């Protein structure tokens, strides 16, 4: 025996904008998560400067081997570059940074800025 259950179908009106929207282009979506190519060289230099400065959390089961950016033993560890005072403190000028200038890792004025070692 087959029984049919009545189903109520509700139709919702479609909202149509008064001004037609332009069709989506591939340019809007293609580069959304990509950084500009001009930063490629700087990003590679930064990655190289920080390479092997911390221990790999997956060692000894790390499958990357020599291509891993992290050190697999203490003898491989390198010193991290000093990046203090190489950028302006985002919270200093609007009053969010409560640290004195000598304790904050960021510059509290152009006079404190240092060149990057990277």
Short mmCIF file of N, CA and C in Angstrom, two decimals:
data_model
loop_
_atom_site.label_atom_id
_atom_site.label_comp_id
_atom_site.label_asym_id
_atom_site.label_seq_id
_atom_site.Cartn_x
_atom_site.Cartn_y
_atom_site.Cartn_z
N UNK A 1 0.85 -1.18 0.00
CA UNK A 1 0.00 0.00 0.00
C UNK A 1 0.89 1.23 0.00
N UNK A 2 0.63 2.11 -0.91
CA UNK A 2 1.39 3.35 -1.02
C UNK A 2 0.51 4.48 -0.57
N UNK A 3 1.06 5.27 0.36
CA UNK A 3 0.32 6.44 0.83
C UNK A 3 1.06 7.71 0.42
N UNK A 4 0.31 8.65 -0.04
CA UNK A 4 0.89 9.93 -0.43
C UNK A 4 0.59 10.95 0.65
N UNK A 5 1.62 11.66 1.03
CA UNK A 5 1.45 12.71 2.03
C UNK A 5 1.43 14.03 1.28
N UNK A 6 0.43 14.85 1.50
CA UNK A 6 0.38 16.13 0.79
C UNK A 6 1.50 17.06 1.29
N UNK A 7 2.15 17.70 0.37
CA UNK A 7 3.24 18.61 0.69
C UNK A 7 2.84 20.00 0.24
N UNK A 8 3.03 20.96 1.13
CA UNK A 8 2.69 22.34 0.80
C UNK A 8 3.93 23.02 0.22
N UNK A 9 3.81 23.55 -0.96
CA UNK A 9 4.91 24.22 -1.63
C UNK A 9 4.68 25.72 -1.50
N UNK A 10 5.70 26.41 -0.99
CA UNK A 10 5.60 27.86 -0.81
C UNK A 10 6.57 28.52 -1.79
N UNK A 11 6.04 29.43 -2.58
CA UNK A 11 6.87 30.16 -3.52
C UNK A 11 7.21 31.52 -2.93
N UNK A 12 8.53 31.84 -2.92
CA UNK A 12 8.99 33.13 -2.40
C UNK A 12 9.23 34.05 -3.60
N UNK A 13 8.83 35.31 -3.48
CA UNK A 13 9.09 36.22 -4.60
C UNK A 13 10.59 36.50 -4.71
N UNK A 14 11.07 36.63 -5.93
CA UNK A 14 12.48 36.92 -6.18
C UNK A 14 12.67 38.43 -6.19
N UNK A 15 13.66 38.89 -5.46
CA UNK A 15 13.94 40.33 -5.43
C UNK A 15 14.87 40.66 -6.59
N UNK A 16 14.41 41.57 -7.42
CA UNK A 16 15.18 41.97 -8.60
C UNK A 16 15.67 43.39 -8.36
N UNK A 17 16.98 43.64 -8.46
CA UNK A 17 17.45 45.02 -8.25
C UNK A 17 16.95 45.94 -9.36
N UNK A 18 16.74 47.22 -9.00
CA UNK A 18 16.24 48.17 -10.00
C UNK A 18 17.30 48.50 -11.03
N UNK A 19 18.58 48.43 -10.64
CA UNK A 19 19.67 48.67 -11.57
C UNK A 19 20.30 47.31 -11.87
N UNK A 20 20.46 46.96 -13.14
CA UNK A 20 21.06 45.66 -13.45
C UNK A 20 22.52 45.61 -12.99
N UNK A 21 22.89 44.50 -12.38
CA UNK A 21 24.25 44.31 -11.91
C UNK A 21 25.13 43.82 -13.04
N UNK A 22 26.40 44.26 -13.07
CA UNK A 22 27.29 43.76 -14.13
C UNK A 22 27.59 42.29 -13.90
N UNK A 23 27.84 41.55 -14.96
CA UNK A 23 28.14 40.13 -14.79
C UNK A 23 29.48 39.96 -14.05
N UNK A 24 29.61 38.93 -13.22
CA UNK A 24 30.88 38.74 -12.51
C UNK A 24 31.98 38.42 -13.51
N UNK A 25 33.12 39.04 -13.31
CA UNK A 25 34.24 38.78 -14.21
C UNK A 25 35.24 37.86 -13.52
N UNK A 26 36.05 37.19 -14.31
CA UNK A 26 37.06 36.29 -13.77
C UNK A 26 38.13 37.08 -13.01
N UNK A 27 38.35 38.32 -13.39
CA UNK A 27 39.38 39.13 -12.73
C UNK A 27 39.04 39.36 -11.26
N UNK A 28 37.76 39.45 -10.94
CA UNK A 28 37.35 39.67 -9.55
C UNK A 28 37.70 38.49 -8.67
N UNK A 29 37.68 37.29 -9.22
CA UNK A 29 37.88 36.10 -8.40
C UNK A 29 39.28 35.51 -8.53
N UNK A 30 39.93 35.72 -9.66
CA UNK A 30 41.20 35.06 -9.92
C UNK A 30 42.29 35.49 -8.95
N UNK A 31 42.41 36.75 -8.65
CA UNK A 31 43.51 37.21 -7.82
C UNK A 31 43.13 37.58 -6.40
N UNK A 32 41.99 37.11 -5.96
CA UNK A 32 41.50 37.53 -4.65
C UNK A 32 42.44 37.13 -3.51
N UNK A 33 42.95 35.92 -3.53
CA UNK A 33 43.79 35.44 -2.44
C UNK A 33 45.27 35.50 -2.76
N UNK A 34 45.64 36.12 -3.86
CA UNK A 34 47.03 36.18 -4.25
C UNK A 34 47.62 37.53 -3.88
N UNK A 35 48.88 37.52 -3.49
CA UNK A 35 49.58 38.76 -3.23
C UNK A 35 50.20 39.26 -4.53
N UNK A 36 50.48 40.55 -4.60
CA UNK A 36 51.11 41.05 -5.82
C UNK A 36 52.47 40.41 -6.06
N UNK A 37 52.83 40.24 -7.32
CA UNK A 37 54.10 39.61 -7.68
C UNK A 37 55.30 40.43 -7.24
N UNK A 38 55.12 41.72 -6.99
CA UNK A 38 56.24 42.56 -6.59
C UNK A 38 56.80 42.15 -5.24
N UNK A 39 56.00 41.48 -4.42
CA UNK A 39 56.46 41.06 -3.10
C UNK A 39 57.11 39.68 -3.11
N UNK A 40 57.14 39.01 -4.25
CA UNK A 40 57.69 37.66 -4.31
C UNK A 40 59.14 37.61 -3.85
N UNK A 41 59.96 38.52 -4.33
CA UNK A 41 61.38 38.53 -3.97
C UNK A 41 61.54 38.79 -2.47
N UNK A 42 60.80 39.74 -1.96
CA UNK A 42 60.88 40.08 -0.54
C UNK A 42 60.40 38.91 0.33
N UNK A 43 59.35 38.23 -0.10
CA UNK A 43 58.86 37.08 0.67
C UNK A 43 59.86 35.93 0.67
N UNK A 44 60.52 35.70 -0.48
CA UNK A 44 61.55 34.66 -0.53
C UNK A 44 62.72 34.98 0.38
N UNK A 45 63.15 36.25 0.39
CA UNK A 45 64.24 36.67 1.26
C UNK A 45 63.86 36.49 2.73
N UNK A 46 62.65 36.84 3.07
CA UNK A 46 62.17 36.70 4.45
C UNK A 46 62.11 35.22 4.84
N UNK A 47 61.59 34.39 3.95
CA UNK A 47 61.51 32.95 4.23
C UNK A 47 62.89 32.35 4.42
N UNK A 48 63.84 32.80 3.60
CA UNK A 48 65.21 32.29 3.72
C UNK A 48 65.85 32.74 5.03
N UNK A 49 65.55 33.97 5.46
CA UNK A 49 66.13 34.49 6.70
C UNK A 49 65.62 33.73 7.92
N UNK A 50 64.36 33.27 7.87
CA UNK A 50 63.77 32.57 9.01
C UNK A 50 63.87 31.05 8.89
N UNK A 51 64.49 30.56 7.82
CA UNK A 51 64.62 29.12 7.60
C UNK A 51 65.49 28.50 8.69
N UNK A 52 65.04 27.37 9.23
CA UNK A 52 65.77 26.59 10.24
C UNK A 52 66.01 27.37 11.54
N UNK A 53 65.11 28.31 11.90
CA UNK A 53 65.28 29.06 13.14
C UNK A 53 64.44 28.48 14.28
N UNK A 54 63.54 27.55 13.97
CA UNK A 54 62.77 26.86 15.00
C UNK A 54 62.74 25.37 14.67
N UNK A 55 62.52 24.57 15.71
CA UNK A 55 62.47 23.11 15.53
C UNK A 55 61.17 22.69 14.86
N UNK A 56 61.24 21.68 14.02
CA UNK A 56 60.08 21.13 13.33
C UNK A 56 59.21 20.37 14.34
N UNK A 57 57.95 20.69 14.39
CA UNK A 57 57.06 20.03 15.35
C UNK A 57 56.70 18.61 14.91
N UNK A 58 56.96 18.26 13.65
CA UNK A 58 56.61 16.94 13.15
C UNK A 58 57.79 15.97 13.11
N UNK A 59 58.99 16.44 13.42
CA UNK A 59 60.15 15.56 13.41
C UNK A 59 60.03 14.55 14.54
N UNK A 60 60.30 13.29 14.39
CA UNK A 60 60.98 12.58 13.32
C UNK A 60 60.05 12.06 12.23
N UNK A 61 58.75 12.37 12.27
CA UNK A 61 57.83 11.86 11.26
C UNK A 61 57.60 12.87 10.14
N UNK A 62 58.44 13.87 10.03
CA UNK A 62 58.30 14.88 8.98
C UNK A 62 58.66 14.26 7.64
N UNK A 63 57.76 14.34 6.69
CA UNK A 63 58.00 13.73 5.37
C UNK A 63 58.71 14.68 4.40
N UNK A 64 59.01 15.92 4.82
CA UNK A 64 59.64 16.89 3.91
C UNK A 64 61.16 16.73 3.83
N UNK A 65 61.76 16.15 4.83
CA UNK A 65 63.21 15.92 4.80
C UNK A 65 64.00 17.21 4.73
N UNK A 66 64.96 17.28 3.79
CA UNK A 66 65.82 18.45 3.67
C UNK A 66 65.08 19.69 3.17
N UNK A 67 63.93 19.52 2.55
CA UNK A 67 63.19 20.67 2.05
C UNK A 67 62.36 21.35 3.13
N UNK A 68 62.30 20.78 4.33
CA UNK A 68 61.54 21.35 5.44
C UNK A 68 62.17 22.68 5.86
N UNK A 69 61.34 23.68 6.10
CA UNK A 69 61.82 25.00 6.50
C UNK A 69 62.25 25.04 7.96
N UNK A 70 61.96 23.98 8.70
CA UNK A 70 62.26 23.94 10.13
C UNK A 70 63.42 23.00 10.40
N UNK A 71 64.11 23.23 11.52
CA UNK A 71 65.27 22.41 11.89
C UNK A 71 64.81 21.07 12.45
N UNK A 72 65.55 20.01 12.14
CA UNK A 72 65.22 18.68 12.62
C UNK A 72 66.12 18.22 13.76
N UNK A 73 67.09 19.02 14.16
CA UNK A 73 67.89 18.76 15.35
C UNK A 73 68.55 20.07 15.77
N UNK A 74 69.03 20.11 17.00
CA UNK A 74 69.57 21.36 17.55
C UNK A 74 70.77 21.87 16.77
N UNK A 75 71.57 21.01 16.18
CA UNK A 75 72.72 21.44 15.40
C UNK A 75 72.34 22.20 14.13
N UNK A 76 71.11 22.01 13.67
CA UNK A 76 70.63 22.68 12.46
C UNK A 76 70.05 24.06 12.75
N UNK A 77 69.79 24.36 14.02
CA UNK A 77 69.15 25.63 14.38
C UNK A 77 70.05 26.82 14.07
N UNK A 78 69.44 27.87 13.53
CA UNK A 78 70.12 29.13 13.28
C UNK A 78 69.50 30.22 14.14
N UNK A 79 70.22 31.32 14.33
CA UNK A 79 69.69 32.43 15.12
C UNK A 79 68.67 33.21 14.30
N UNK A 80 67.56 33.58 14.95
CA UNK A 80 66.52 34.35 14.27
C UNK A 80 66.98 35.78 14.03
N UNK A 81 66.59 36.39 12.93
CA UNK A 81 66.94 37.80 12.70
C UNK A 81 66.22 38.70 13.71
N UNK A 82 66.88 39.76 14.10
CA UNK A 82 66.30 40.71 15.04
C UNK A 82 65.37 41.66 14.28
N UNK A 83 64.07 41.57 14.55
CA UNK A 83 63.10 42.39 13.84
C UNK A 83 62.49 43.47 14.73
N UNK A 84 63.05 43.69 15.91
CA UNK A 84 62.49 44.72 16.79
C UNK A 84 62.72 46.10 16.20
N UNK A 85 61.71 46.93 16.36
CA UNK A 85 61.72 48.33 15.92
C UNK A 85 61.91 48.49 14.41
N UNK A 86 61.49 47.50 13.62
CA UNK A 86 61.58 47.63 12.17
C UNK A 86 60.25 48.04 11.55
N UNK A 87 59.19 48.07 12.36
CA UNK A 87 57.88 48.54 11.90
C UNK A 87 57.31 49.49 12.95
N UNK A 88 56.43 50.38 12.49
CA UNK A 88 55.78 51.31 13.40
C UNK A 88 54.73 50.58 14.24
N UNK A 89 54.57 50.99 15.47
CA UNK A 89 53.56 50.41 16.37
C UNK A 89 52.19 50.90 15.93
N UNK A 90 51.31 49.96 15.58
CA UNK A 90 49.98 50.32 15.09
C UNK A 90 49.12 50.95 16.18
N UNK A 91 49.36 50.59 17.43
CA UNK A 91 48.54 51.11 18.51
C UNK A 91 49.10 52.33 19.21
N UNK A 92 50.28 52.78 18.85
CA UNK A 92 50.89 53.91 19.57
C UNK A 92 50.16 55.21 19.31
N UNK A 93 49.90 55.54 18.04
CA UNK A 93 49.35 56.84 17.70
C UNK A 93 47.88 57.00 18.09
N UNK A 94 47.13 55.91 18.18
CA UNK A 94 45.74 56.04 18.59
C UNK A 94 45.53 55.65 20.06
N UNK A 95 46.62 55.45 20.81
CA UNK A 95 46.52 55.25 22.25
C UNK A 95 46.26 53.82 22.70
N UNK A 96 46.29 52.84 21.81
CA UNK A 96 46.01 51.46 22.22
C UNK A 96 47.23 50.78 22.84
N UNK A 97 48.44 51.20 22.48
CA UNK A 97 49.65 50.57 23.02
C UNK A 97 49.95 51.16 24.39
N UNK A 98 49.93 50.30 25.39
CA UNK A 98 50.16 50.74 26.77
C UNK A 98 51.61 50.55 27.21
N UNK A 99 52.44 49.99 26.34
CA UNK A 99 53.83 49.72 26.71
C UNK A 99 54.70 50.96 26.51
N UNK A 100 55.70 51.13 27.38
CA UNK A 100 56.66 52.20 27.11
C UNK A 100 57.50 51.85 25.89
N UNK A 101 58.11 52.84 25.27
CA UNK A 101 58.84 52.65 24.02
C UNK A 101 59.96 51.63 24.16
N UNK A 102 60.62 51.55 25.31
CA UNK A 102 61.73 50.62 25.46
C UNK A 102 61.28 49.17 25.64
N UNK A 103 60.00 48.93 25.95
CA UNK A 103 59.49 47.57 26.12
C UNK A 103 58.72 47.06 24.90
N UNK A 104 58.19 47.98 24.09
CA UNK A 104 57.41 47.58 22.90
C UNK A 104 58.38 47.16 21.80
N UNK A 105 58.03 46.10 21.09
CA UNK A 105 58.87 45.60 20.01
C UNK A 105 58.75 46.41 18.73
N UNK A 106 57.83 47.35 18.71
CA UNK A 106 57.61 48.18 17.53
C UNK A 106 58.06 49.61 17.82
N UNK A 107 58.35 50.37 16.76
CA UNK A 107 58.83 51.74 16.90
C UNK A 107 57.70 52.67 17.29
N UNK A 108 57.96 53.56 18.24
CA UNK A 108 57.00 54.56 18.67
C UNK A 108 57.37 55.91 18.08
N UNK A 109 57.81 55.93 16.87
CA UNK A 109 58.17 57.16 16.17
C UNK A 109 59.22 56.84 15.12
N UNK A 110 59.35 57.72 14.14
CA UNK A 110 60.30 57.46 13.06
C UNK A 110 61.74 57.45 13.56
N UNK A 111 62.00 58.14 14.65
CA UNK A 111 63.35 58.19 15.19
C UNK A 111 63.80 56.83 15.74
N UNK A 112 62.85 55.93 16.06
CA UNK A 112 63.19 54.60 16.59
C UNK A 112 63.31 53.54 15.50
N UNK A 113 62.86 53.81 14.29
CA UNK A 113 62.87 52.80 13.22
C UNK A 113 64.30 52.39 12.86
N UNK A 114 64.51 51.08 12.70
CA UNK A 114 65.80 50.54 12.28
C UNK A 114 65.61 49.87 10.92
N UNK A 115 66.66 49.77 10.13
CA UNK A 115 66.56 49.01 8.87
C UNK A 115 66.45 47.52 9.15
N UNK A 116 65.76 46.81 8.28
CA UNK A 116 65.61 45.36 8.43
C UNK A 116 66.90 44.66 8.11
N UNK A 117 67.15 43.56 8.81
CA UNK A 117 68.35 42.74 8.56
C UNK A 117 68.11 41.76 7.43
N UNK A 118 66.86 41.55 7.05
CA UNK A 118 66.51 40.54 6.05
C UNK A 118 66.93 40.97 4.68
#
